[in-house]
PDB file of C-alpha atoms in Angstrom:
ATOM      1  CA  UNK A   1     170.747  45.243 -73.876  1.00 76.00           C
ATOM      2  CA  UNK A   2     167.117  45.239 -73.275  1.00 90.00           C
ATOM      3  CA  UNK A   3     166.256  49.010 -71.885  1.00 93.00           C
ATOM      4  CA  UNK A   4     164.974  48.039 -68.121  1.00 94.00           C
ATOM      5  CA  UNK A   5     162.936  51.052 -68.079  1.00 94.00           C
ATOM      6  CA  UNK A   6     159.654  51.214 -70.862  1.00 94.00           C
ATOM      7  CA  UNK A   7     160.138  47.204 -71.414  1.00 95.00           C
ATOM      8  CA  UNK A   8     157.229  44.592 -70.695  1.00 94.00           C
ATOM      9  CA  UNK A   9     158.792  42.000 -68.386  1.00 95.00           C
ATOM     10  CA  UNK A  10     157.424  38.803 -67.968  1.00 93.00           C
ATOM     11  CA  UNK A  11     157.860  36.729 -65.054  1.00 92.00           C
ATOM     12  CA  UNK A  12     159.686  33.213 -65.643  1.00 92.00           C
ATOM     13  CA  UNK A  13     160.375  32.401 -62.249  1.00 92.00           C
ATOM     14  CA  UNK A  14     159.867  33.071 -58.544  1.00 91.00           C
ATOM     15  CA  UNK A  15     162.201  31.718 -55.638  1.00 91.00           C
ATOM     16  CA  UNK A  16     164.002  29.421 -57.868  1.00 92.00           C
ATOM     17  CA  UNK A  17     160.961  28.258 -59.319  1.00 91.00           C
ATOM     18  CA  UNK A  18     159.509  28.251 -63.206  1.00 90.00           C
ATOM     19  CA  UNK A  19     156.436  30.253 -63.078  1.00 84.00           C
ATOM     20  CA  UNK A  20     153.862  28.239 -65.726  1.00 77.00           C
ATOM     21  CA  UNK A  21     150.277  27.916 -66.582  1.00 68.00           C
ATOM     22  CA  UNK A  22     147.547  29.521 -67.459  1.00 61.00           C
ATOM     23  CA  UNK A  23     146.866  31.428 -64.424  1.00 62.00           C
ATOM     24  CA  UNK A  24     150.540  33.263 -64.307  1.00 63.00           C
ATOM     25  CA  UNK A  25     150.775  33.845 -68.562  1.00 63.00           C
ATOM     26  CA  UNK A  26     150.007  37.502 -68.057  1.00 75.00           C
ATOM     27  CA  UNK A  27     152.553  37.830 -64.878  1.00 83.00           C
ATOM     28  CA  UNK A  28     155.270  40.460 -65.218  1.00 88.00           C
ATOM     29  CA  UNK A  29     155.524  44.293 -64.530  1.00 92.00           C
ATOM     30  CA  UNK A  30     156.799  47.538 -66.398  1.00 92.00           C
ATOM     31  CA  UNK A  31     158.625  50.242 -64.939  1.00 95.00           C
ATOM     32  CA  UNK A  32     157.130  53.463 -66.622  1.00 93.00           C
ATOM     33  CA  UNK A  33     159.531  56.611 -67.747  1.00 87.00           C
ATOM     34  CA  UNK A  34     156.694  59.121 -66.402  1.00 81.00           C
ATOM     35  CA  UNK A  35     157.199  59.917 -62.614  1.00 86.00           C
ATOM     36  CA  UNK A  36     159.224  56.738 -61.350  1.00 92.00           C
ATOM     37  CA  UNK A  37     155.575  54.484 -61.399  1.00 95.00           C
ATOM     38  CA  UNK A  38     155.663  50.796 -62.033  1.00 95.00           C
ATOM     39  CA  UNK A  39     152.501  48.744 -63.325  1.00 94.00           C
ATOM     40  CA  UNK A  40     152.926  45.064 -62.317  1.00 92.00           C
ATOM     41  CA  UNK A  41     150.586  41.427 -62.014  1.00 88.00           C
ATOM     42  CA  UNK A  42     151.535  38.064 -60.624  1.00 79.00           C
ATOM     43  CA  UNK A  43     148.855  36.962 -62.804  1.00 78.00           C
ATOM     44  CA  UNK A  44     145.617  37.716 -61.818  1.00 83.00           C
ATOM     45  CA  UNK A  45     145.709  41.635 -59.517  1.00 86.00           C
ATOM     46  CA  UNK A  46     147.377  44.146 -60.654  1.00 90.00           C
ATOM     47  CA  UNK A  47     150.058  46.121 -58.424  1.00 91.00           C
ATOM     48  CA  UNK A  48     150.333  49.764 -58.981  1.00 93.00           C
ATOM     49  CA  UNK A  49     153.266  52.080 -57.339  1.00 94.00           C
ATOM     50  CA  UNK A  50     156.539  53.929 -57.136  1.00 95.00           C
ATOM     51  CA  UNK A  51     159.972  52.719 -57.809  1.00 95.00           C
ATOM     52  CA  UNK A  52     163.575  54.906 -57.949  1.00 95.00           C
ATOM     53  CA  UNK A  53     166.593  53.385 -59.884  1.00 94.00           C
ATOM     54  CA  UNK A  54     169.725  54.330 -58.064  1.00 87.00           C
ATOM     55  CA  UNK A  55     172.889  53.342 -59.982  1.00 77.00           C
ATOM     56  CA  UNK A  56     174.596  50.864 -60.300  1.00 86.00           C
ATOM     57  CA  UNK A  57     172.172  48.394 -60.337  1.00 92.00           C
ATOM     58  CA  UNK A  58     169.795  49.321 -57.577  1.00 95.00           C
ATOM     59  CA  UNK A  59     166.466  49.352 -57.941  1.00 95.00           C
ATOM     60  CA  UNK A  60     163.887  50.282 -54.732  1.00 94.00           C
ATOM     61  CA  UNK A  61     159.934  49.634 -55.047  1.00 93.00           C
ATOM     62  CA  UNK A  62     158.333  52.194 -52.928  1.00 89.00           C
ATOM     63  CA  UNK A  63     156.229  50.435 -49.999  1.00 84.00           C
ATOM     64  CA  UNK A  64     153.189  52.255 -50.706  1.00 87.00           C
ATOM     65  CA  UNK A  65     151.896  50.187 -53.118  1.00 89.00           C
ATOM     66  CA  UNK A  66     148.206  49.615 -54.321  1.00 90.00           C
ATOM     67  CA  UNK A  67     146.836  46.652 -55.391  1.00 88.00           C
ATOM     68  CA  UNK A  68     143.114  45.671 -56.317  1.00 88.00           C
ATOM     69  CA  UNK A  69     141.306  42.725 -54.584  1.00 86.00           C
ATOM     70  CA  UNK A  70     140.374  39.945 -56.316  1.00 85.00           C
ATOM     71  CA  UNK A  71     139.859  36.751 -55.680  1.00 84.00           C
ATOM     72  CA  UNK A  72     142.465  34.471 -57.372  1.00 80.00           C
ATOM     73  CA  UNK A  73     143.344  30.813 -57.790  1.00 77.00           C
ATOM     74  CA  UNK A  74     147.173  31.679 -57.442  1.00 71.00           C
ATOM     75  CA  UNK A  75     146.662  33.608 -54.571  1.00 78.00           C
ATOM     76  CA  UNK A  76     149.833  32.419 -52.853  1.00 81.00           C
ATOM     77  CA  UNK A  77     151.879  33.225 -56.105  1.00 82.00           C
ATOM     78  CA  UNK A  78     150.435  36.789 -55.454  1.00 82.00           C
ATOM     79  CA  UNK A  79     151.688  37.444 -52.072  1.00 85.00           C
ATOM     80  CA  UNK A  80     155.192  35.826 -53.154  1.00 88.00           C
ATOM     81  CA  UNK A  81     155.363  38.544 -55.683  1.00 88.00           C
ATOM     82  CA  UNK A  82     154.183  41.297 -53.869  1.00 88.00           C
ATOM     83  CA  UNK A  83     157.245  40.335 -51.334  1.00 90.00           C
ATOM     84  CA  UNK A  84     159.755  40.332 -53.769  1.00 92.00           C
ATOM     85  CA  UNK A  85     158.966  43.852 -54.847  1.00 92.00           C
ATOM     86  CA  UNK A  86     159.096  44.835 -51.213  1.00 92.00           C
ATOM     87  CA  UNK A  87     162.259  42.986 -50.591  1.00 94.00           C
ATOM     88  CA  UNK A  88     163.970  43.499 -53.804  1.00 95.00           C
ATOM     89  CA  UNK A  89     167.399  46.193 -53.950  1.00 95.00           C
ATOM     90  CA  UNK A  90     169.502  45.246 -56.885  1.00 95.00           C
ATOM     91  CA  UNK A  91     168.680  44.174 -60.212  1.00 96.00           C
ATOM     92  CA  UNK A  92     170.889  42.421 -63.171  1.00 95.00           C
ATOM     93  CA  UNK A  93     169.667  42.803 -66.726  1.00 95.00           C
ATOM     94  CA  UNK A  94     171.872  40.964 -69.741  1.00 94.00           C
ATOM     95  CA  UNK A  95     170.187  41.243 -73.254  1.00 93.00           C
ATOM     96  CA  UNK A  96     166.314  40.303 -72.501  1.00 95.00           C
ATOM     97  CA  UNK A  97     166.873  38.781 -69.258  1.00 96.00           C
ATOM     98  CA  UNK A  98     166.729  40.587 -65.742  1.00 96.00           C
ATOM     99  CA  UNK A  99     166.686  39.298 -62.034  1.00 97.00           C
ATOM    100  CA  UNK A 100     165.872  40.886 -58.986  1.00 96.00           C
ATOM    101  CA  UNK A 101     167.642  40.453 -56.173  1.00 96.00           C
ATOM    102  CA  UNK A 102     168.343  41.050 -52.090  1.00 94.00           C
ATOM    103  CA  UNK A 103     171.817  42.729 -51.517  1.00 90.00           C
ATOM    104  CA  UNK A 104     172.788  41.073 -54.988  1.00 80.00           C
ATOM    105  CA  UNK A 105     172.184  37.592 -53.776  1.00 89.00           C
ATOM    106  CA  UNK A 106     170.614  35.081 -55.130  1.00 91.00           C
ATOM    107  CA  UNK A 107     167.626  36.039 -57.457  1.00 95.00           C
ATOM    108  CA  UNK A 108     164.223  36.077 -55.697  1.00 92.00           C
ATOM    109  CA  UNK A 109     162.915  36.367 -59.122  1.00 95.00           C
ATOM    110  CA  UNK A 110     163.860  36.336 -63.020  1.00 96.00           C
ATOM    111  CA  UNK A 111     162.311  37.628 -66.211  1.00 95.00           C
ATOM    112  CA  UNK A 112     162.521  38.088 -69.546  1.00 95.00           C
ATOM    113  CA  UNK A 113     161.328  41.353 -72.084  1.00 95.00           C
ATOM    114  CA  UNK A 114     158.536  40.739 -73.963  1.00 91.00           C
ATOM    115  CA  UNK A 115     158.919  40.693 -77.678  1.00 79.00           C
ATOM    116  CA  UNK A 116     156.196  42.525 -79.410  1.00 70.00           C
ATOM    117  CA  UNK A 117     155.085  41.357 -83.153  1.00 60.00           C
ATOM    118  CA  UNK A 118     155.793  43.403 -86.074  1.00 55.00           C
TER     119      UNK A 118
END
């Protein structure tokens, strides 16, 4: 398996939903070892906070998150994102895929680890 933590996960769909074009290529997040902080985009802002993995398979995005401000043509793709990480509680990783989920539902969201060149 992919490790969940440290990877580069890029967003391949939202609410059912491929997630394509230009606009979204760089949408995605990574959960960062150092003090439980996540670095995340939806394409265009990027969305800065906290996170705390509680096993098994729980995952909670702290709701004090910071995002900056800019104007964006997938603006609505943005606030569906940002909800997901606010709504999100369990997560299922297999290999280099992972899904978020509500109460282990149906995925809001899935995404796969980006594989960096040699």
């Amino acid at each position: 398996n992919t490790p969940l933590v440290g990877t580069q996960w890029k967003l391949v769909e939202l609410f059912g939903k491929p997630v394509e074009g230009p606009d979204v290529k760089s949408a995605g997040f990574i959960l960062l070892q150092k003090d439980g902080r996540f670095s995340s985009s939806a394409g265009c802002n990027t969305i800065l906070g906290g996170y705390e993995l509680k096993e098994p398979f729980a995952i909670a995005f702290k709701s004090n998150m910071a995002s900056t401000m800019m104007a964006c043509p997938n603006a609505e793709k943005e606030d569906q994102f940002k909800n997901v990480l606010a709504e999100t509680n369990a997560y299922q990783l297999s290999g280099n895929k992972l899904s978020f989920s509500k109460n282990k539902m149906a995925p809001f969201a899935r995404f796969e680890a980006v594989v960096k060149e040699k």
